[in-house]
mmCIF file of C-alpha atoms and ligand atoms in Angstrom:
data_model
loop_
_atom_site.group_PDB
_atom_site.id
_atom_site.type_symbol
_atom_site.label_atom_id
_atom_site.label_comp_id
_atom_site.label_asym_id
_atom_site.label_seq_id
_atom_site.Cartn_x
_atom_site.Cartn_y
_atom_site.Cartn_z
ATOM 1 C CA UNK G 1 -29.842 -11.459 -18.384
ATOM 2 C CA UNK G 2 -27.212 -8.741 -17.677
ATOM 3 C CA UNK G 3 -25.513 -7.141 -20.666
ATOM 4 C CA UNK G 4 -22.011 -8.420 -21.131
ATOM 5 C CA UNK G 5 -19.236 -6.167 -19.765
ATOM 6 C CA UNK G 6 -16.478 -4.796 -21.985
ATOM 7 C CA UNK G 7 -13.389 -4.612 -19.773
ATOM 8 C CA UNK G 8 -10.395 -2.610 -20.971
ATOM 9 C CA UNK G 9 -6.852 -2.176 -19.634
ATOM 10 C CA UNK G 10 -5.294 1.141 -18.665
ATOM 11 C CA UNK G 11 -1.670 1.873 -17.791
ATOM 12 C CA UNK G 12 -2.278 5.410 -16.570
ATOM 13 C CA UNK G 13 -5.014 7.986 -16.015
ATOM 14 C CA UNK G 14 -4.921 9.238 -19.596
ATOM 15 C CA UNK G 15 -5.551 5.740 -20.905
ATOM 16 C CA UNK G 16 -8.219 5.061 -18.263
ATOM 17 C CA UNK G 17 -10.119 8.106 -19.483
ATOM 18 C CA UNK G 18 -9.707 7.122 -23.146
ATOM 19 C CA UNK G 19 -10.931 3.571 -22.447
ATOM 20 C CA UNK G 20 -14.021 4.854 -20.611
ATOM 21 C CA UNK G 21 -14.800 7.552 -23.198
ATOM 22 C CA UNK G 22 -14.442 5.086 -26.085
ATOM 23 C CA UNK G 23 -16.917 2.631 -24.586
ATOM 24 C CA UNK G 24 -15.468 0.391 -21.875
ATOM 25 C CA UNK G 25 -17.940 -0.628 -19.162
ATOM 26 C CA UNK G 26 -15.070 -1.249 -16.794
ATOM 27 C CA UNK G 27 -11.331 -0.644 -16.725
ATOM 28 C CA UNK G 28 -8.643 -2.656 -14.958
ATOM 29 C CA UNK G 29 -5.527 -0.992 -13.683
ATOM 30 C CA UNK G 30 -2.482 -2.029 -11.682
ATOM 31 C CA UNK G 31 -1.551 -0.194 -8.538
ATOM 32 C CA UNK G 32 2.030 0.513 -7.566
ATOM 33 C CA UNK G 33 1.729 -2.246 -4.989
ATOM 34 C CA UNK G 34 0.853 -5.949 -5.241
ATOM 35 C CA UNK G 35 0.367 -5.902 -8.997
ATOM 36 C CA UNK G 36 2.047 -7.535 -11.963
ATOM 37 C CA UNK G 37 3.597 -4.762 -14.043
ATOM 38 C CA UNK G 38 3.693 -2.674 -10.853
ATOM 39 C CA UNK G 39 7.031 -1.159 -11.860
ATOM 40 C CA UNK G 40 5.399 0.414 -14.897
ATOM 41 C CA UNK G 41 2.280 1.588 -13.056
ATOM 42 C CA UNK G 42 1.447 5.223 -12.523
ATOM 43 C CA UNK G 43 -1.448 4.405 -10.250
ATOM 44 C CA UNK G 44 -0.732 5.352 -6.677
ATOM 45 C CA UNK G 45 -3.798 5.555 -4.412
ATOM 46 C CA UNK G 46 -4.423 9.182 -5.345
ATOM 47 C CA UNK G 47 -4.466 8.359 -9.066
ATOM 48 C CA UNK G 48 -6.687 5.328 -8.465
ATOM 49 C CA UNK G 49 -9.133 7.576 -6.606
ATOM 50 C CA UNK G 50 -9.176 10.071 -9.485
ATOM 51 C CA UNK G 51 -9.690 7.203 -11.952
ATOM 52 C CA UNK G 52 -12.581 5.820 -9.896
ATOM 53 C CA UNK G 53 -14.245 9.259 -9.776
ATOM 54 C CA UNK G 54 -13.899 9.692 -13.545
ATOM 55 C CA UNK G 55 -15.162 6.185 -14.286
ATOM 56 C CA UNK G 56 -18.153 6.523 -11.939
ATOM 57 C CA UNK G 57 -19.084 9.861 -13.490
ATOM 58 C CA UNK G 58 -19.302 8.008 -16.825
ATOM 59 C CA UNK G 59 -21.118 4.946 -15.485
ATOM 60 C CA UNK G 60 -18.038 2.713 -15.546
ATOM 61 C CA UNK G 61 -16.240 0.630 -12.917
ATOM 62 C CA UNK G 62 -12.580 0.259 -11.930
ATOM 63 C CA UNK G 63 -10.943 -3.079 -11.159
ATOM 64 C CA UNK G 64 -7.482 -3.116 -9.589
ATOM 65 C CA UNK G 65 -5.037 -5.965 -10.046
ATOM 66 C CA UNK G 66 -3.638 -7.331 -6.799
ATOM 67 C CA UNK G 67 -2.281 -10.315 -8.643
ATOM 68 C CA UNK G 68 1.268 -10.972 -7.584
ATOM 69 C CA UNK G 69 2.098 -14.254 -5.890
ATOM 70 C CA UNK G 70 3.018 -12.638 -2.575
ATOM 71 C CA UNK G 71 6.200 -13.428 -0.711
ATOM 72 C CA UNK G 72 6.218 -13.097 3.077
ATOM 73 C CA UNK G 73 7.286 -9.441 3.152
ATOM 74 C CA UNK G 74 4.597 -8.490 0.613
ATOM 75 C CA UNK G 75 1.913 -9.334 3.154
ATOM 76 C CA UNK G 76 2.774 -6.601 5.646
ATOM 77 C CA UNK G 77 0.897 -3.733 4.020
ATOM 78 C CA UNK G 78 -1.738 -5.780 2.199
ATOM 79 C CA UNK G 79 -4.632 -5.248 4.647
ATOM 80 C CA UNK G 80 -4.244 -1.473 4.686
ATOM 81 C CA UNK G 81 -3.986 -1.386 0.894
ATOM 82 C CA UNK G 82 -7.170 -3.424 0.408
ATOM 83 C CA UNK G 83 -9.048 -1.251 2.911
ATOM 84 C CA UNK G 84 -7.879 1.852 1.030
ATOM 85 C CA UNK G 85 -9.098 0.440 -2.301
ATOM 86 C CA UNK G 86 -12.491 -0.308 -0.760
ATOM 87 C CA UNK G 87 -12.670 3.179 0.786
ATOM 88 C CA UNK G 88 -12.044 4.978 -2.507
ATOM 89 C CA UNK G 89 -14.726 3.023 -4.349
ATOM 90 C CA UNK G 90 -12.806 0.471 -6.412
ATOM 91 C CA UNK G 91 -15.344 -2.094 -7.668
ATOM 92 C CA UNK G 92 -13.195 -5.223 -7.753
ATOM 93 C CA UNK G 93 -9.712 -6.575 -7.209
ATOM 94 C CA UNK G 94 -8.150 -9.234 -9.419
ATOM 95 C CA UNK G 95 -6.218 -11.790 -7.354
ATOM 96 C CA UNK G 96 -3.997 -14.746 -8.089
ATOM 97 C CA UNK G 97 -3.352 -15.852 -4.524
ATOM 98 C CA UNK G 98 -5.728 -17.558 -2.096
ATOM 99 C CA UNK G 99 -4.159 -15.624 0.773
ATOM 100 C CA UNK G 100 -5.041 -12.317 -0.920
ATOM 101 C CA UNK G 101 -8.608 -13.548 -1.603
ATOM 102 C CA UNK G 102 -9.101 -14.509 2.039
ATOM 103 C CA UNK G 103 -7.542 -11.286 3.276
ATOM 104 C CA UNK G 104 -9.831 -9.189 1.030
ATOM 105 C CA UNK G 105 -12.947 -11.066 2.157
ATOM 106 C CA UNK G 106 -11.954 -10.481 5.782
ATOM 107 C CA UNK G 107 -10.979 -6.798 5.706
ATOM 108 C CA UNK G 108 -12.690 -5.251 2.646
ATOM 109 C CA UNK G 109 -16.052 -6.977 2.180
ATOM 110 C CA UNK G 110 -17.369 -4.442 -0.347
ATOM 111 C CA UNK G 111 -14.644 -5.220 -2.865
ATOM 112 C CA UNK G 112 -15.599 -7.845 -5.409
ATOM 113 C CA UNK G 113 -12.872 -10.457 -5.726
ATOM 114 C CA UNK G 114 -12.110 -11.726 -9.220
ATOM 115 C CA UNK G 115 -9.767 -14.668 -9.693
ATOM 116 C CA UNK G 116 -6.979 -13.838 -12.148
ATOM 117 C CA UNK G 117 -6.248 -15.797 -15.316
ATOM 118 C CA UNK G 118 -2.842 -16.396 -13.655
ATOM 119 C CA UNK G 119 -4.688 -19.110 -11.749
ATOM 120 C CA UNK G 120 -5.324 -21.102 -14.947
ATOM 121 C CA UNK G 121 -8.972 -21.921 -14.165
ATOM 122 C CA UNK G 122 -10.178 -24.301 -16.884
ATOM 123 C CA UNK G 123 -13.156 -26.155 -15.366
ATOM 124 C CA UNK G 124 -16.345 -25.646 -13.343
ATOM 125 C CA UNK G 125 -15.078 -27.576 -10.314
ATOM 126 C CA UNK G 126 -12.276 -25.039 -9.974
ATOM 127 C CA UNK G 127 -14.915 -22.317 -10.244
ATOM 128 C CA UNK G 128 -16.875 -24.058 -7.443
ATOM 129 C CA UNK G 129 -13.741 -23.951 -5.308
ATOM 130 C CA UNK G 130 -13.470 -20.178 -5.765
ATOM 131 C CA UNK G 131 -17.185 -19.855 -4.960
ATOM 132 C CA UNK G 132 -16.538 -21.672 -1.678
ATOM 133 C CA UNK G 133 -13.857 -19.054 -0.984
ATOM 134 C CA UNK G 134 -16.494 -16.314 -1.577
ATOM 135 C CA UNK G 135 -14.905 -15.057 -4.803
ATOM 136 C CA UNK G 136 -17.267 -13.103 -7.047
ATOM 137 C CA UNK G 137 -15.948 -13.865 -10.541
ATOM 138 C CA UNK G 138 -13.384 -16.068 -12.265
ATOM 139 C CA UNK G 139 -11.245 -15.091 -15.242
ATOM 140 C CA UNK G 140 -10.829 -18.264 -17.265
ATOM 141 C CA UNK G 141 -7.437 -19.384 -18.534
ATOM 142 C CA UNK G 142 -6.669 -18.089 -22.012
ATOM 143 C CA UNK G 143 -5.929 -21.659 -22.986
ATOM 144 C CA UNK G 144 -9.639 -22.642 -23.154
ATOM 145 C CA UNK G 145 -11.344 -23.285 -26.499
ATOM 146 C CA UNK G 146 -14.778 -21.820 -27.260
ATOM 147 C CA UNK G 147 -16.392 -25.226 -26.646
ATOM 148 C CA UNK G 148 -14.619 -25.530 -23.307
ATOM 149 C CA UNK G 149 -15.665 -21.985 -22.340
ATOM 150 C CA UNK G 150 -19.297 -22.844 -23.163
ATOM 151 C CA UNK G 151 -19.129 -26.050 -21.203
ATOM 152 C CA UNK G 152 -17.583 -24.376 -18.121
ATOM 153 C CA UNK G 153 -20.185 -21.586 -18.383
ATOM 154 C CA UNK G 154 -23.040 -24.126 -18.409
ATOM 155 C CA UNK G 155 -21.948 -25.509 -15.042
ATOM 156 C CA UNK G 156 -20.233 -22.503 -13.477
ATOM 157 C CA UNK G 157 -21.366 -21.320 -10.065
ATOM 158 C CA UNK G 158 -19.799 -17.850 -10.566
ATOM 159 C CA UNK G 159 -19.815 -15.256 -13.370
ATOM 160 C CA UNK G 160 -16.985 -15.797 -15.860
ATOM 161 C CA UNK G 161 -14.635 -13.409 -17.623
ATOM 162 C CA UNK G 162 -12.700 -14.328 -20.775
ATOM 163 C CA UNK G 163 -9.958 -12.695 -22.810
ATOM 164 C CA UNK G 164 -10.973 -11.558 -26.286
ATOM 165 C CA UNK G 165 -8.092 -9.433 -27.539
ATOM 166 C CA UNK G 166 -4.407 -8.722 -27.046
ATOM 167 C CA UNK G 167 -1.046 -10.303 -26.383
ATOM 168 C CA UNK G 168 -0.714 -13.992 -25.610
ATOM 169 C CA UNK G 169 2.011 -15.959 -23.900
ATOM 170 C CA UNK G 170 3.755 -18.576 -25.993
ATOM 171 C CA UNK G 171 3.718 -20.613 -22.788
ATOM 172 C CA UNK G 172 0.735 -21.430 -20.558
ATOM 173 C CA UNK G 173 -0.257 -18.077 -18.971
ATOM 174 C CA UNK G 174 0.934 -17.796 -15.413
ATOM 175 C CA UNK G 175 3.115 -20.926 -15.637
ATOM 176 C CA UNK G 176 6.143 -19.575 -17.488
ATOM 177 C CA UNK G 177 9.521 -19.212 -15.847
ATOM 178 C CA UNK G 178 11.516 -18.446 -18.984
ATOM 179 C CA UNK G 179 12.049 -14.825 -17.956
ATOM 180 C CA UNK G 180 12.991 -15.870 -14.405
ATOM 181 C CA UNK G 181 15.555 -18.256 -15.834
ATOM 182 C CA UNK G 182 17.033 -15.953 -18.478
ATOM 183 C CA UNK G 183 17.033 -12.653 -16.578
ATOM 184 C CA UNK G 184 16.040 -13.421 -12.958
ATOM 185 C CA UNK G 185 13.038 -11.186 -13.616
ATOM 186 C CA UNK G 186 9.981 -12.987 -12.223
ATOM 187 C CA UNK G 187 7.090 -13.173 -14.709
ATOM 188 C CA UNK G 188 4.676 -13.930 -11.879
ATOM 189 C CA UNK G 189 5.751 -10.884 -9.923
ATOM 190 C CA UNK G 190 5.407 -8.391 -12.757
ATOM 191 C CA UNK G 191 8.878 -8.566 -14.195
ATOM 192 C CA UNK G 192 8.549 -10.584 -17.404
ATOM 193 C CA UNK G 193 11.290 -9.604 -19.845
ATOM 194 C CA UNK G 194 9.336 -11.237 -22.720
ATOM 195 C CA UNK G 195 12.228 -13.625 -23.204
ATOM 196 C CA UNK G 196 10.073 -15.774 -25.491
ATOM 197 C CA UNK G 197 10.103 -12.967 -28.046
ATOM 198 C CA UNK G 198 13.885 -12.606 -28.132
ATOM 199 C CA UNK G 199 15.791 -13.854 -31.138
ATOM 200 C CA UNK G 200 17.684 -17.086 -30.611
ATOM 201 C CA UNK G 201 20.286 -19.076 -32.507
ATOM 202 C CA UNK G 202 19.181 -22.702 -32.606
ATOM 203 C CA UNK G 203 21.680 -25.523 -32.467
ATOM 204 C CA UNK G 204 21.174 -29.120 -33.516
ATOM 205 C CA UNK G 205 24.074 -30.789 -31.716
ATOM 206 C CA UNK G 206 26.950 -28.440 -32.628
ATOM 207 C CA UNK G 207 25.483 -27.036 -35.834
ATOM 208 C CA UNK G 208 23.531 -23.821 -36.107
ATOM 209 C CA UNK G 209 20.190 -24.465 -37.808
ATOM 210 C CA UNK G 210 19.607 -20.837 -38.751
ATOM 211 C CA UNK G 211 21.955 -18.320 -40.268
ATOM 212 C CA UNK G 212 22.296 -14.867 -38.678
ATOM 213 C CA UNK G 213 19.523 -13.422 -40.810
ATOM 214 C CA UNK G 214 16.959 -16.036 -39.827
ATOM 215 C CA UNK G 215 17.099 -16.213 -36.063
ATOM 216 C CA UNK G 216 14.456 -18.149 -34.135
ATOM 217 C CA UNK G 217 11.813 -16.483 -31.964
ATOM 218 C CA UNK G 218 8.749 -17.835 -30.145
ATOM 219 C CA UNK G 219 6.340 -14.929 -30.254
ATOM 220 C CA UNK G 220 2.648 -15.804 -30.301
ATOM 221 C CA UNK G 221 0.376 -13.818 -32.590
ATOM 222 C CA UNK G 222 -2.021 -11.621 -30.628
ATOM 223 C CA UNK G 223 -5.522 -12.834 -29.826
ATOM 224 C CA UNK G 224 -8.453 -11.378 -31.795
ATOM 225 C CA UNK G 225 -11.774 -13.018 -30.914
ATOM 226 C CA UNK G 226 -14.289 -10.675 -32.575
ATOM 227 C CA UNK G 227 -15.932 -13.585 -34.418
ATOM 228 C CA UNK G 228 -16.762 -15.333 -31.143
ATOM 229 C CA UNK G 229 -18.483 -12.470 -29.306
ATOM 230 C CA UNK G 230 -22.014 -13.604 -30.266
ATOM 231 C CA UNK G 231 -21.258 -17.099 -28.925
ATOM 232 C CA UNK G 232 -19.790 -15.675 -25.718
ATOM 233 C CA UNK G 233 -22.885 -13.545 -25.160
ATOM 234 C CA UNK G 234 -25.121 -16.593 -25.758
ATOM 235 C CA UNK G 235 -22.984 -18.584 -23.316
ATOM 236 C CA UNK G 236 -23.839 -15.982 -20.637
ATOM 237 C CA UNK G 237 -20.224 -14.901 -20.095
ATOM 238 C CA UNK G 238 -20.149 -11.893 -17.738
ATOM 239 C CA UNK G 239 -17.173 -9.972 -19.088
ATOM 240 C CA UNK G 240 -14.994 -9.665 -22.188
ATOM 241 C CA UNK G 241 -11.452 -8.635 -21.401
ATOM 242 C CA UNK G 242 -8.958 -6.804 -23.591
ATOM 243 C CA UNK G 243 -5.289 -7.367 -22.717
ATOM 244 C CA UNK G 244 -2.651 -4.629 -22.731
ATOM 245 C CA UNK G 245 -2.062 -2.251 -19.832
ATOM 246 C CA UNK G 246 1.078 -1.075 -21.617
ATOM 247 C CA UNK G 247 -0.652 -0.286 -24.915
ATOM 248 C CA UNK G 248 -1.033 3.262 -26.270
ATOM 249 C CA UNK G 249 -4.112 5.522 -26.069
ATOM 250 C CA UNK G 250 -4.611 5.067 -29.839
ATOM 251 C CA UNK G 251 -4.582 1.276 -29.511
ATOM 252 C CA UNK G 252 -7.090 1.469 -26.683
ATOM 253 C CA UNK G 253 -9.388 3.907 -28.448
ATOM 254 C CA UNK G 254 -9.420 1.804 -31.625
ATOM 255 C CA UNK G 255 -9.862 -1.592 -30.007
ATOM 256 C CA UNK G 256 -12.368 -0.526 -27.333
ATOM 257 C CA UNK G 257 -14.459 1.394 -29.868
ATOM 258 C CA UNK G 258 -14.527 -1.548 -32.280
ATOM 259 C CA UNK G 259 -15.682 -4.032 -29.622
ATOM 260 C CA UNK G 260 -18.201 -1.495 -28.288
ATOM 261 C CA UNK G 261 -19.700 -1.231 -31.792
ATOM 262 C CA UNK G 262 -19.718 -5.000 -32.127
ATOM 263 C CA UNK G 263 -21.361 -5.710 -28.773
ATOM 264 C CA UNK G 264 -23.982 -2.982 -29.256
ATOM 265 C CA UNK G 265 -24.766 -4.213 -32.778
ATOM 266 C CA UNK G 266 -25.274 -7.764 -31.459
ATOM 267 C CA UNK G 267 -27.706 -6.596 -28.762
ATOM 268 C CA UNK G 268 -29.490 -4.290 -31.213
ATOM 269 C CA UNK G 269 -29.655 -7.150 -33.754
ATOM 270 C CA UNK G 270 -28.104 -4.857 -36.366
ATOM 271 C CA UNK G 271 -24.915 -6.826 -37.019
ATOM 272 C CA UNK G 272 -24.601 -7.742 -40.681
ATOM 273 C CA UNK G 273 -21.658 -8.733 -42.888
ATOM 274 C CA UNK G 274 -20.880 -5.164 -43.846
ATOM 275 C CA UNK G 275 -20.750 -3.945 -40.230
ATOM 276 C CA UNK G 276 -18.630 -6.925 -39.197
ATOM 277 C CA UNK G 277 -16.187 -6.203 -42.022
ATOM 278 C CA UNK G 278 -15.942 -2.579 -40.893
ATOM 279 C CA UNK G 279 -15.320 -3.669 -37.274
ATOM 280 C CA UNK G 280 -12.609 -6.153 -38.310
ATOM 281 C CA UNK G 281 -10.999 -3.434 -40.400
ATOM 282 C CA UNK G 282 -11.062 -1.099 -37.384
ATOM 283 C CA UNK G 283 -9.364 -3.738 -35.225
ATOM 284 C CA UNK G 284 -6.673 -4.202 -37.854
ATOM 285 C CA UNK G 285 -5.843 -0.501 -37.548
ATOM 286 C CA UNK G 286 -4.649 -0.686 -33.956
ATOM 287 C CA UNK G 287 -0.903 -0.920 -33.588
ATOM 288 C CA UNK G 288 -0.320 -4.550 -32.999
ATOM 289 C CA UNK G 289 1.169 -7.840 -33.973
ATOM 290 C CA UNK G 290 -0.617 -9.943 -36.539
ATOM 291 C CA UNK G 291 -3.610 -11.627 -34.911
ATOM 292 C CA UNK G 292 -4.973 -15.164 -34.606
ATOM 293 C CA UNK G 293 -7.803 -17.032 -32.825
ATOM 294 C CA UNK G 294 -5.695 -17.960 -29.806
ATOM 295 C CA UNK G 295 -7.176 -21.166 -28.336
ATOM 296 C CA UNK G 296 -10.772 -20.463 -29.412
ATOM 297 C CA UNK G 297 -10.613 -23.188 -32.087
ATOM 298 C CA UNK G 298 -8.457 -25.524 -29.995
ATOM 299 C CA UNK G 299 -4.675 -25.726 -29.822
ATOM 300 C CA UNK G 300 -2.978 -22.982 -31.870
ATOM 301 C CA UNK G 301 -1.194 -24.147 -35.002
ATOM 302 C CA UNK G 302 2.257 -23.188 -36.314
ATOM 303 C CA UNK G 303 0.753 -20.326 -38.330
ATOM 304 C CA UNK G 304 -0.676 -18.831 -35.119
ATOM 305 C CA UNK G 305 2.889 -18.160 -33.952
ATOM 306 C CA UNK G 306 5.650 -15.877 -35.158
ATOM 307 C CA UNK G 307 8.808 -17.952 -35.213
ATOM 308 C CA UNK G 308 11.017 -15.767 -37.351
ATOM 309 C CA UNK G 309 10.223 -12.275 -36.057
ATOM 310 C CA UNK G 310 9.024 -10.995 -32.722
ATOM 311 C CA UNK G 311 6.190 -9.222 -34.477
ATOM 312 C CA UNK G 312 6.124 -5.986 -32.486
ATOM 313 C CA UNK G 313 4.905 -3.161 -34.646
ATOM 314 C CA UNK G 314 3.778 0.387 -34.080
ATOM 315 C CA UNK G 315 1.457 1.963 -36.575
ATOM 316 C CA UNK G 316 2.323 5.420 -37.874
ATOM 317 C CA UNK G 317 -1.308 5.997 -38.883
ATOM 318 C CA UNK G 318 -2.161 7.900 -35.701
ATOM 319 C CA UNK G 319 -0.968 11.431 -36.346
ATOM 320 C CA UNK G 320 -2.614 13.727 -33.803
ATOM 321 C CA UNK G 321 -5.048 14.025 -30.929
ATOM 322 C CA UNK G 322 -7.556 16.812 -30.468
ATOM 323 C CA UNK G 323 -6.972 18.952 -27.396
ATOM 324 C CA UNK G 324 -9.583 21.678 -27.938
ATOM 325 C CA UNK G 325 -12.115 22.863 -30.481
ATOM 326 C CA UNK G 326 -13.527 26.348 -31.008
ATOM 327 C CA UNK G 327 -17.035 25.981 -32.448
ATOM 328 C CA UNK G 328 -17.142 29.596 -33.668
ATOM 329 C CA UNK G 329 -13.878 29.645 -35.633
ATOM 330 C CA UNK G 330 -13.896 25.872 -36.396
ATOM 331 C CA UNK G 331 -10.221 25.844 -35.330
ATOM 332 C CA UNK G 332 -8.961 22.755 -33.517
ATOM 333 C CA UNK G 333 -5.911 22.637 -31.267
ATOM 334 C CA UNK G 334 -4.116 19.365 -31.927
ATOM 335 C CA UNK G 335 -1.088 17.555 -30.540
ATOM 336 C CA UNK G 336 1.250 15.839 -33.005
ATOM 337 C CA UNK G 337 1.775 12.096 -32.388
ATOM 338 C CA UNK G 338 3.515 10.942 -35.577
ATOM 339 C CA UNK G 339 5.142 12.608 -38.567
ATOM 340 C CA UNK G 340 2.716 13.871 -41.258
ATOM 341 C CA UNK G 341 2.550 16.142 -44.247
ATOM 342 C CA UNK G 342 -0.216 18.565 -45.074
ATOM 343 C CA UNK G 343 -3.158 18.044 -47.464
ATOM 344 C CA UNK G 344 -3.198 14.287 -46.893
ATOM 345 C CA UNK G 345 -6.438 12.288 -46.578
ATOM 346 C CA UNK G 346 -7.236 11.672 -42.910
ATOM 347 C CA UNK G 347 -10.002 10.396 -40.677
ATOM 348 C CA UNK G 348 -11.033 12.251 -37.566
ATOM 349 C CA UNK G 349 -12.712 9.902 -35.121
ATOM 350 C CA UNK G 350 -14.150 9.920 -31.642
ATOM 351 C CA UNK G 351 -16.153 7.494 -29.517
ATOM 352 C CA UNK G 352 -19.204 7.817 -31.762
ATOM 353 C CA UNK G 353 -18.126 9.321 -35.086
ATOM 354 C CA UNK G 354 -15.667 8.939 -37.959
ATOM 355 C CA UNK G 355 -15.245 11.667 -40.585
ATOM 356 C CA UNK G 356 -12.962 11.503 -43.615
ATOM 357 C CA UNK G 357 -11.418 14.778 -44.793
ATOM 358 C CA UNK G 358 -8.328 16.293 -46.356
ATOM 359 C CA UNK G 359 -6.090 17.760 -43.703
ATOM 360 C CA UNK G 360 -6.177 21.559 -43.791
ATOM 361 C CA UNK G 361 -3.045 23.688 -43.289
ATOM 362 C CA UNK G 362 -1.633 23.580 -39.738
ATOM 363 C CA UNK G 363 -0.147 26.529 -37.844
ATOM 364 C CA UNK G 364 2.364 26.597 -35.001
ATOM 365 C CA UNK G 365 2.120 28.680 -31.812
ATOM 366 C CA UNK G 366 3.463 31.740 -33.687
ATOM 367 C CA UNK G 367 0.808 31.412 -36.369
ATOM 368 C CA UNK G 368 3.360 30.245 -38.958
ATOM 369 C CA UNK G 369 2.158 27.627 -41.427
ATOM 370 C CA UNK G 370 3.844 24.250 -40.926
ATOM 371 C CA UNK G 371 4.920 22.302 -44.013
ATOM 372 C CA UNK G 372 5.658 19.018 -42.278
ATOM 373 C CA UNK G 373 4.660 18.071 -38.718
ATOM 374 C CA UNK G 374 7.715 16.208 -37.472
ATOM 375 C CA UNK G 375 7.964 17.175 -33.806
ATOM 376 C CA UNK G 376 6.046 14.714 -31.625
ATOM 377 C CA UNK G 377 3.925 16.454 -28.947
ATOM 378 C CA UNK G 378 4.063 19.788 -30.830
ATOM 379 C CA UNK G 379 0.853 21.808 -30.480
ATOM 380 C CA UNK G 380 -0.665 23.022 -33.746
ATOM 381 C CA UNK G 381 -3.910 24.615 -34.891
ATOM 382 C CA UNK G 382 -5.915 23.525 -37.927
ATOM 383 C CA UNK G 383 -9.395 24.059 -39.317
ATOM 384 C CA UNK G 384 -11.903 21.221 -38.997
ATOM 385 C CA UNK G 385 -15.307 22.009 -40.463
ATOM 386 C CA UNK G 386 -17.344 19.681 -38.255
ATOM 387 C CA UNK G 387 -17.499 19.652 -34.473
ATOM 388 C CA UNK G 388 -14.875 17.578 -32.703
ATOM 389 C CA UNK G 389 -14.100 17.074 -29.026
ATOM 390 C CA UNK G 390 -11.125 16.741 -26.721
ATOM 391 C CA UNK G 391 -9.727 13.166 -26.973
ATOM 392 C CA UNK G 392 -10.913 12.686 -30.551
ATOM 393 C CA UNK G 393 -8.061 11.456 -32.763
ATOM 394 C CA UNK G 394 -6.760 12.020 -36.302
ATOM 395 C CA UNK G 395 -5.259 9.188 -38.347
ATOM 396 C CA UNK G 396 -3.972 8.862 -41.897
ATOM 397 C CA UNK G 397 -6.041 6.929 -44.389
ATOM 398 C CA UNK G 398 -3.602 4.344 -45.702
ATOM 399 C CA UNK G 399 -3.942 1.513 -48.160
ATOM 400 C CA UNK G 400 -4.759 -1.725 -46.336
ATOM 401 C CA UNK G 401 -1.856 -3.452 -48.044
ATOM 402 C CA UNK G 402 0.520 -0.993 -46.320
ATOM 403 C CA UNK G 403 -0.559 -2.117 -42.865
ATOM 404 C CA UNK G 404 1.248 -4.570 -40.627
ATOM 405 C CA UNK G 405 4.363 -5.004 -42.694
ATOM 406 C CA UNK G 406 6.840 -6.016 -39.979
HETATM 407 S S1 SF4 Z 1 8.473 -15.053 -21.383
HETATM 408 FE FE1 SF4 Z 1 6.835 -15.009 -22.922
HETATM 409 S S2 SF4 Z 1 5.567 -16.823 -22.489
HETATM 410 FE FE2 SF4 Z 1 6.839 -16.427 -20.686
HETATM 411 S S3 SF4 Z 1 5.552 -15.162 -19.346
HETATM 412 FE FE3 SF4 Z 1 6.814 -13.770 -20.563
HETATM 413 S S4 SF4 Z 1 5.525 -13.247 -22.353
HETATM 414 FE FE4 SF4 Z 1 4.640 -15.083 -21.398
#
């Protein structure tokens, strides 16, 4: 049996590298063309090629989303684009349109074709259909329960991928036109304005139900499926997918590292209650909305949604990233990410280590001691007594009760 794949999102090259370094087996990215979220993508063909080289050098694969529902004029450059992706060594494309699947199988036979969750595949007969179209993998709809996933997997004629972490739609994924209606931005062509998460005033006939302080929103809590990973491995699922191409490097590092630890512990048969608690705690430290089980236990309940607030929150725990480390002097060059004071308790972590320490004095480029780091992106130097590497991160140690207060 193949080991299950941990598949992480990346919005740019920096995040692709972080995802790979922190343990992703594969990374999915959106190109500037033919991709949902294409407007936010930094991945032109040159950047995709650099990402593929980096991933391959670290034993990882790159999947590229080609998942818009194409209109007639989108088709013109599609063949050349797919050939270019194949030429530069992309492993797979993620498609939501039969015409793109057929085109890829005709002009770029070495690209695996994965069927996007936008297609809402929820049963093995639909998987059989994609097999007959020569697809290589199907991403199941996020609206499947664990029992349904197991049942589809038992009869599936293709490898399956499922979502395990990240943002959810309040509507059925890939079927929502709220954004199209409210803003003319097409959710199925990469333009979702997240209209479900806006704040609304509800009327019952002519009377407002809420006052101005208690406006209505329809935000879903984010998915967090760590407790189901053992079952998904047993069900022979091929790939576990983390959502969030727009998420920060810190989010990616934290979430990818936690699932890497979890998956490895399951295969090594070393997962116990203490390790699971540590992994869940790690996941709670990523900047995020409150989390829920999504559809894993069946239809989400009222408490799986956020009706009063939109729930977006950014943690201030992540204070700096490591740019360089001098082993002789033990001095690290760091880049400030969030405001911090000196002599606070921090954790320095990387893909395979976490060290608690008290933050030593920091010095600016003129060698002057800094009392408070309050300039994001400022470069400072500080002493760290153990070896750290580029792309390691520093975060505050905060009381758990201070987290996720939105
Ligand atoms: S408006 Fe909300 S539910 Fe609809 S597609 Fe966008 S995020 Fe999903």
